[in-house]
Structures are given as C-alpha cells and as structure tokens.
Coordinates of C-alpha atoms in Angstrom, one line a residue:
M104 CA -5.8 18.9 8.3
K105 CA -3.9 18.5 11.5
N106 CA -0.8 16.5 12.0
M107 CA -1.2 12.9 13.1
K108 CA 0.1 11.5 16.4
I109 CA 1.4 8.0 16.1
G110 CA 2.7 6.7 19.4
D111 CA 5.0 9.3 20.8
K112 CA 5.7 10.8 17.3
L113 CA 3.9 13.6 15.5
T114 CA 3.9 14.1 11.8
R115 CA 4.9 17.5 10.3
I116 CA 2.5 16.8 7.4
P117 CA -0.6 14.6 7.4
L118 CA 0.8 12.2 4.8
I119 CA 1.4 8.5 4.6
Q120 CA 3.4 7.2 1.7
G121 CA 1.5 4.1 0.5
G122 CA 3.2 0.7 0.5
M123 CA 4.0 -0.6 -3.0
G124 CA 5.0 -4.2 -3.1
V125 CA 8.0 -6.1 -4.6
G126 CA 10.6 -3.4 -4.3
I127 CA 8.8 -0.2 -5.2
S128 CA 8.6 1.2 -1.7
L129 CA 11.7 0.1 0.3
G130 CA 13.9 1.8 2.8
R131 CA 15.2 4.6 0.5
L132 CA 11.7 6.0 -0.4
A133 CA 10.2 5.4 3.1
G134 CA 13.2 7.1 4.7
A135 CA 12.9 10.1 2.4
V136 CA 9.2 10.6 3.1
A137 CA 9.8 10.3 6.8
K138 CA 12.6 12.8 6.6
E139 CA 10.1 15.3 5.1
G140 CA 7.7 14.8 8.0
G141 CA 5.3 12.2 6.6
V142 CA 5.0 8.5 7.4
G143 CA 7.3 6.4 5.3
I144 CA 6.0 2.9 4.6
I145 CA 8.0 -0.2 3.4
S146 CA 6.1 -3.0 1.7
T147 CA 7.0 -6.5 2.8
A148 CA 5.6 -8.2 -0.3
Q149 CA 8.6 -10.2 -1.7
I150 CA 10.8 -7.6 -0.1
G151 CA 13.8 -10.0 -0.3
Y152 CA 13.8 -10.4 -4.1
R153 CA 17.4 -9.1 -4.3
E154 CA 18.7 -11.5 -1.7
P155 CA 21.1 -14.1 -3.2
D156 CA 19.0 -17.0 -1.7
F157 CA 15.6 -15.6 -2.7
D158 CA 14.9 -18.4 -5.3
D159 CA 15.8 -21.2 -2.9
N160 CA 14.6 -19.7 0.4
P161 CA 12.2 -16.8 -0.2
A162 CA 10.7 -16.8 3.3
E163 CA 14.1 -16.3 5.1
A164 CA 15.2 -13.8 2.4
N165 CA 12.1 -11.7 3.0
L166 CA 12.6 -11.7 6.8
R167 CA 16.2 -10.7 6.4
A168 CA 15.3 -7.9 4.0
I169 CA 12.6 -6.5 6.4
R170 CA 15.3 -5.8 8.9
R171 CA 17.8 -4.4 6.3
E172 CA 15.3 -2.0 4.7
M173 CA 14.2 -0.6 8.1
E174 CA 17.9 0.0 8.9
K175 CA 18.2 1.9 5.5
A176 CA 15.2 4.0 6.2
R177 CA 16.2 4.8 9.8
A178 CA 19.6 5.9 8.6
I179 CA 18.0 8.4 6.4
S180 CA 15.4 9.6 9.0
P181 CA 16.6 8.7 12.5
D182 CA 13.6 10.4 14.2
G183 CA 11.0 10.1 11.5
I184 CA 7.9 7.8 11.5
I185 CA 8.6 4.6 9.6
G186 CA 6.4 1.5 9.3
F187 CA 5.5 -1.4 7.1
N188 CA 2.6 -2.5 4.9
V189 CA 1.9 -6.2 5.3
M190 CA -0.8 -7.7 3.1
T191 CA -3.1 -10.1 4.9
A192 CA -3.1 -12.2 1.7
L193 CA 0.6 -13.1 2.0
R194 CA 1.3 -16.6 3.0
E195 CA 3.8 -15.5 5.6
H196 CA 1.9 -12.4 6.8
A197 CA 2.1 -13.3 10.5
E198 CA 5.9 -13.8 10.3
H199 CA 6.3 -10.5 8.4
I200 CA 4.3 -8.6 11.1
R201 CA 6.5 -10.1 13.9
A202 CA 9.6 -9.3 11.9
A203 CA 8.4 -5.7 11.3
V204 CA 7.7 -5.3 15.1
K205 CA 11.2 -6.6 15.9
A206 CA 12.8 -4.3 13.3
G207 CA 11.2 -1.3 15.2
A208 CA 8.2 -0.4 13.1
D209 CA 6.3 2.6 14.3
I210 CA 3.2 1.4 12.6
I211 CA 1.9 -1.6 10.6
I212 CA -0.7 -1.0 7.9
S213 CA -2.5 -4.1 6.7
G214 CA -5.1 -4.8 4.0
A215 CA -5.7 -7.2 1.1
G216 CA -8.1 -8.9 3.3
L217 CA -9.2 -8.2 6.9
P218 CA -6.3 -8.2 9.3
T219 CA -8.1 -10.0 12.1
E220 CA -4.9 -11.1 13.9
L221 CA -3.0 -7.8 13.8
P222 CA -3.7 -6.9 17.5
A223 CA -2.5 -10.3 18.7
L224 CA 0.7 -10.2 16.5
T225 CA 1.7 -6.8 17.8
E226 CA 0.6 -7.3 21.4
G227 CA 3.2 -6.0 24.0
S228 CA 5.0 -3.8 21.4
R229 CA 4.9 0.0 20.8
T230 CA 4.0 -0.6 17.2
K231 CA 0.7 1.0 16.2
I232 CA -1.8 -0.8 13.9
A233 CA -4.0 0.4 11.1
P234 CA -6.4 -1.6 8.9
I235 CA -7.0 -0.7 5.3
V236 CA -10.8 -0.6 4.5
S237 CA -12.6 0.2 1.3
T238 CA -16.3 0.2 2.5
D239 CA -18.1 1.1 5.6
K240 CA -19.1 -2.5 5.9
S241 CA -15.5 -3.7 6.1
A242 CA -14.7 -0.9 8.6
Q243 CA -17.5 -2.0 10.8
V244 CA -16.5 -5.7 10.6
I245 CA -12.9 -5.3 11.5
L246 CA -13.4 -2.6 14.2
K247 CA -16.2 -4.7 15.8
Y248 CA -14.0 -7.8 15.7
W249 CA -11.1 -6.1 17.4
D250 CA -13.4 -4.5 19.9
R251 CA -15.0 -7.8 20.9
K252 CA -11.9 -10.1 20.7
Y253 CA -9.1 -7.9 21.8
K254 CA -10.9 -5.1 23.7
R255 CA -9.0 -2.5 21.7
T256 CA -9.4 -0.4 18.5
A257 CA -7.3 0.8 15.6
D258 CA -4.6 3.5 16.1
L259 CA -5.3 4.8 12.6
V260 CA -7.6 3.7 9.7
V261 CA -6.7 3.9 5.9
I262 CA -9.6 4.2 3.5
E263 CA -8.5 2.9 0.1
G264 CA -10.9 4.0 -2.7
P265 CA -11.6 2.7 -6.2
L266 CA -8.9 4.8 -7.8
A267 CA -6.1 3.1 -6.0
G268 CA -3.3 1.1 -7.7
G269 CA -2.5 -2.6 -7.4
H270 CA -5.0 -4.9 -5.8
L271 CA -8.4 -3.3 -5.1
G272 CA -10.8 -3.9 -2.2
F273 CA -13.8 -4.1 -4.6
K274 CA -15.4 -6.6 -6.9
K275 CA -14.8 -5.5 -10.5
E276 CA -18.6 -5.0 -11.1
D277 CA -18.7 -2.6 -8.1
L278 CA -16.1 -0.2 -9.4
S279 CA -18.3 1.5 -12.0
E280 CA -20.9 2.2 -9.3
Y281 CA -18.5 4.1 -7.1
T282 CA -18.6 7.5 -8.9
P283 CA -16.7 10.3 -7.0
D284 CA -19.9 11.6 -5.5
V285 CA -21.1 8.1 -4.4
Y286 CA -17.7 7.2 -2.9
S287 CA -17.5 10.5 -1.1
E288 CA -20.6 9.5 0.9
E289 CA -18.9 6.1 1.6
I290 CA -15.9 8.0 3.0
R291 CA -18.2 10.0 5.3
R292 CA -19.9 6.9 6.5
I293 CA -16.5 5.2 7.3
I294 CA -15.3 8.3 9.1
R295 CA -18.5 8.3 11.3
T296 CA -17.9 4.6 12.1
V297 CA -14.3 5.1 13.0
K298 CA -15.1 8.2 15.2
S299 CA -17.7 6.1 17.1
Y300 CA -15.0 3.6 18.1
G301 CA -12.7 6.5 19.0
E302 CA -15.4 7.9 21.3
K303 CA -15.9 4.4 22.9
Y304 CA -12.2 4.1 23.7
G305 CA -11.6 7.8 24.5
V306 CA -9.0 8.2 21.8
D307 CA -8.5 10.1 18.5
I308 CA -8.3 7.7 15.6
P309 CA -7.0 9.5 12.5
V310 CA -8.7 8.6 9.2
V311 CA -6.5 8.7 6.1
V312 CA -7.9 8.6 2.6
A313 CA -6.0 6.8 -0.2
G314 CA -6.6 6.1 -3.9
G315 CA -6.4 8.8 -6.6
I316 CA -4.6 11.3 -4.4
Y317 CA -2.1 12.9 -6.8
D318 CA -2.0 16.7 -6.3
G319 CA -3.1 19.5 -4.0
D320 CA -6.6 19.6 -5.4
D321 CA -7.1 15.9 -4.4
V322 CA -5.8 16.7 -0.9
K323 CA -8.3 19.5 -0.6
R324 CA -11.1 17.3 -1.8
V325 CA -10.7 14.6 0.8
M326 CA -10.0 17.3 3.5
A327 CA -13.4 18.7 2.8
L328 CA -14.9 15.2 3.5
G329 CA -13.4 15.2 7.0
A330 CA -10.3 13.2 6.5
D331 CA -7.3 13.7 8.8
G332 CA -4.7 12.9 6.2
V333 CA -3.9 11.3 2.9
Q334 CA -2.1 8.2 1.8
V335 CA -0.2 8.7 -1.5
A336 CA 1.6 6.0 -3.5
T337 CA 1.6 6.5 -7.3
R338 CA 2.8 10.1 -7.0
F339 CA 6.0 8.9 -5.3
V340 CA 6.9 6.3 -8.0
T341 CA 8.3 9.0 -10.3
T342 CA 10.7 10.4 -7.6
E343 CA 14.4 10.0 -7.6
E344 CA 14.2 8.3 -4.2
C345 CA 11.8 5.6 -5.3
D346 CA 13.5 2.2 -5.2
A347 CA 12.3 1.0 -8.6
D348 CA 14.4 1.0 -11.8
I349 CA 14.3 4.1 -13.9
R350 CA 12.5 2.2 -16.7
Y351 CA 9.6 1.5 -14.4
K352 CA 9.3 5.2 -13.6
E353 CA 9.5 6.1 -17.3
A354 CA 6.6 3.7 -18.1
Y355 CA 4.4 5.9 -15.9
I356 CA 5.6 9.1 -17.7
R357 CA 4.9 7.5 -21.1
A358 CA 1.4 6.2 -20.1
S359 CA -1.7 7.9 -21.3
E360 CA -5.0 7.8 -19.5
E361 CA -6.3 5.1 -21.9
D362 CA -3.3 2.9 -21.1
I363 CA -4.5 2.3 -17.5
A364 CA -7.0 -0.5 -17.0
I365 CA -8.6 -2.8 -14.5
V366 CA -6.8 -6.2 -14.8
K367 CA -7.2 -9.5 -13.1
S368 CA -4.7 -10.8 -10.6
P369 CA -3.7 -14.5 -10.8
V370 CA -5.7 -15.0 -7.6
G371 CA -8.8 -13.5 -9.0
M372 CA -8.7 -10.1 -7.4
P373 CA -9.2 -7.0 -9.6
G374 CA -6.2 -4.6 -9.8
R375 CA -5.2 -1.5 -11.8
A376 CA -2.2 -1.6 -14.1
I377 CA -0.7 -0.2 -17.3
L378 CA -1.6 -2.1 -20.4
N379 CA 1.7 -3.2 -21.7
P380 CA 2.5 -6.1 -24.1
F381 CA 2.6 -8.5 -21.1
M382 CA -0.8 -7.6 -19.8
K383 CA -2.3 -7.5 -23.3
R384 CA -1.2 -11.2 -23.7
V385 CA -2.8 -12.1 -20.4
M386 CA -6.0 -10.3 -21.2
A387 CA -6.2 -12.1 -24.5
G388 CA -6.2 -15.4 -22.7
G389 CA -2.5 -16.2 -22.8
K390 CA -0.7 -18.2 -20.2
I391 CA 2.7 -17.0 -19.3
P392 CA 5.3 -19.6 -18.2
H393 CA 6.6 -18.9 -14.7
S394 CA 9.4 -19.7 -12.3
P395 CA 9.1 -22.2 -9.4
C396 CA 6.7 -20.9 -6.8
H397 CA 8.1 -18.4 -4.3
G398 CA 5.2 -18.8 -1.9
C399 CA 3.9 -15.3 -1.9
L400 CA 0.1 -15.5 -1.8
A401 CA -1.8 -17.9 0.5
K402 CA -4.6 -18.7 -2.0
C403 CA -2.5 -19.0 -5.1
K404 CA -2.4 -22.4 -7.1
P405 CA 0.7 -22.3 -9.3
A406 CA -0.6 -25.0 -11.7
E407 CA -3.8 -23.0 -12.5
I408 CA -2.6 -19.3 -12.7
P409 CA -2.3 -17.5 -16.0
Y410 CA 0.9 -15.8 -14.9
C411 CA 3.0 -15.5 -11.7
I412 CA 2.5 -12.2 -9.9
T413 CA 5.9 -12.4 -8.3
D414 CA 7.6 -12.8 -11.7
G415 CA 5.6 -10.0 -13.1
L416 CA 6.3 -7.6 -10.3
I417 CA 10.0 -8.5 -10.1
N418 CA 10.3 -7.8 -13.8
A419 CA 8.7 -4.4 -13.2
V420 CA 11.0 -3.3 -10.4
K421 CA 14.0 -4.4 -12.3
G422 CA 13.0 -2.5 -15.4
N423 CA 12.0 -5.3 -17.7
V424 CA 8.8 -3.4 -18.4
E425 CA 7.6 -5.2 -21.6
N426 CA 7.3 -8.4 -19.6
A427 CA 6.1 -7.0 -16.3
L428 CA 3.0 -6.4 -14.3
L429 CA 3.0 -2.6 -14.0
F430 CA 0.6 -1.8 -11.1
C431 CA -0.3 1.9 -10.9
G432 CA -3.0 4.2 -9.6
A433 CA -5.7 5.7 -11.8
K434 CA -3.8 9.0 -12.1
A435 CA -0.4 7.6 -13.0
W436 CA -0.9 9.2 -16.5
K437 CA -0.4 12.6 -14.9
A438 CA 3.3 11.9 -14.3
Q439 CA 5.4 14.2 -16.5
K440 CA 8.9 14.0 -15.1
I441 CA 11.2 12.6 -12.4
D442 CA 11.4 14.8 -9.4
T443 CA 12.2 14.5 -5.7
V444 CA 10.2 13.4 -2.7
R445 CA 10.5 17.0 -1.4
E446 CA 9.1 18.4 -4.6
A447 CA 6.2 15.9 -4.5
V448 CA 5.4 16.8 -0.9
Q449 CA 5.5 20.5 -1.7
E450 CA 3.1 20.0 -4.7
L451 CA 0.7 18.0 -2.5
F452 CA 0.6 20.5 0.3
A453 CA 1.3 23.8 -1.4

C-alpha cells in the first residue's frame, strides 16, 4: 500500500478512520488518528446531541457542533488530514456538507444512499469528495452520474463491505450471498471501475476498503485485492481517545461472536449491532416509546417506527447500554481491552 494524497496533504499510513454516528467519532478520535498519519473522520449524524438546545433546535445544534468538533480535532492535529462523514439519508445532509466545508474539512465521505449532490455542494472549495459504495453497480451509477452532470469524478472511493457496522448498503437477503470469496471479486470489479474513471480524468483515485478490517491480517487481505488503503471503525471504538462512554466500549469487550446480529433500522435498512436487552425487545416485536422527533433521517415516520434511532444511539454513546442501539462491525467481538489509537494503528500496520 502506498500513502494517499488528498489535496495537498499526504497520509503517513493508508488509513481512514470510519465515521461512526451520534458521538462515537468526534473531534478527539479524529484528531488522534490524523496525528498518527491517517485520515480522521468526524460523523455529523446528530453531532450536536450534547448541545443544550438539541431537543428544541437540533438542526442548529448540529451545525454548531460540526464547527466545534473540527476545532477540537484540528487542535490535536494542526497539519493532519481531517474530514467528515455525512450520510445522504440525513434530512439536513446538504446543510451538513456546507457546514463541513466551511469548517475546513479536507474531505467529505458520504454514503447511506447515493451522494448525487456532493460535487455541487462542495463546488469552489478545496474539500475533496468520496462516495461510499458497496457494489460495482452502485460505483458505476454514482461515478457515471458525476461524470455526466458535473464533468468530474471522485477524489477517493470507499468500498464498504457486508461485514461493516451500522447501516449496511445491502438488502438483508443479499448478505448471505456475499461470502468472503464472492465479495473479493466484487471489490476487484469496483477497483476496475474506479480506475477507468481515473484514467478518463488523468488522475489517481485511491480505493479504500471498509468492513471487517480489524487487524494486520485483514489489511494484508485487502491489499492483495489491489486496495490503496483501508477504512477502520470498530477497532477504534475501544481506544482511550474514542469519544463514547466507557460503558459502550466495555459492551464491545464483553460481546461474543454470537451476540452480534443483523438488525432492522427504524427506516427499514439492515444494520449490524450487539444483541442487548433493548434490541431483543425490538426483535420480539416490541415498540419502544420515544422522545419527540429530532429530525434526523429524511424517510423516517415517527408515528410508525418501532423505536427512535436517535434515542437508541444517544443512549449508547452516553453509556446507557441496556437501553441502547449498539451498532458495531462483525468483528467487534475480537476486542479484548481498551488501548490507544497509536497502539491500534501499530497493530493494523505492524
């Protein structure tokens, strides 16, 4: 693997720290990863949950927190590469992208849907853009769309596989079909598609693989497929610098492989999480009372959902783990202890 060039900055390790919503990856974690030479990523999903006016004015609270968390990260790593993950599924995703650009994001990574407007929302800035794709079909659709409408291509592409945490870019019935060997071929196809657009525009577009990257063996595996780098999220949850409550981190350490399951998001998307009492109630058909709507997801209908994803994820980051949605990657059960970002990076790239 070679180091990745993003704008006028070059990584020291070909690593992106994945964005984890509602307070898991904020300025402290992103700054620490950037300081080690990777790309630190702040998630904008309900980023303002700690703001005093979040319940009454979540949209403004989130925009304010985007700026504050970037300032925290930049104080830790003045010259590092720091960006944001902005989900397309967010109701305020366009406003979040504009705020991230204004805050000085080096890169914006966007998934949970096709980020069709990302080039327009970042036009005229130095912020680089990267779509998240899960299949060659989705890579072809977004790169073809950007090519035709904006006469430009991606600066980087993230391939997020079926072993990722949180919301997944697959239908539930498709997950069992993507065995490691089958998905390895899908990765190769996506890389070929991305390289074809790089050749058309005369640029090098790094391709980064995410989902199930936990240790050095995983890094070597995707390197052999032709990836330029890796995106890692779950591995950084159990670090001292992760912005989540210690009880959230300890839930990963306690979890066994059998405790991790595919669950259904309130908006119908499959996701991966730890089976705790909260999720067992949901999967048994229970309906969890929720707070007034905080306007997070564009397609959510508060009167119809079995539980509120904002409530579940805020409980998680605050450590109320029995009543929380504990999103995680497929290999979260491998966590044995709390360590530092530096130790995690050394383990990944030993």
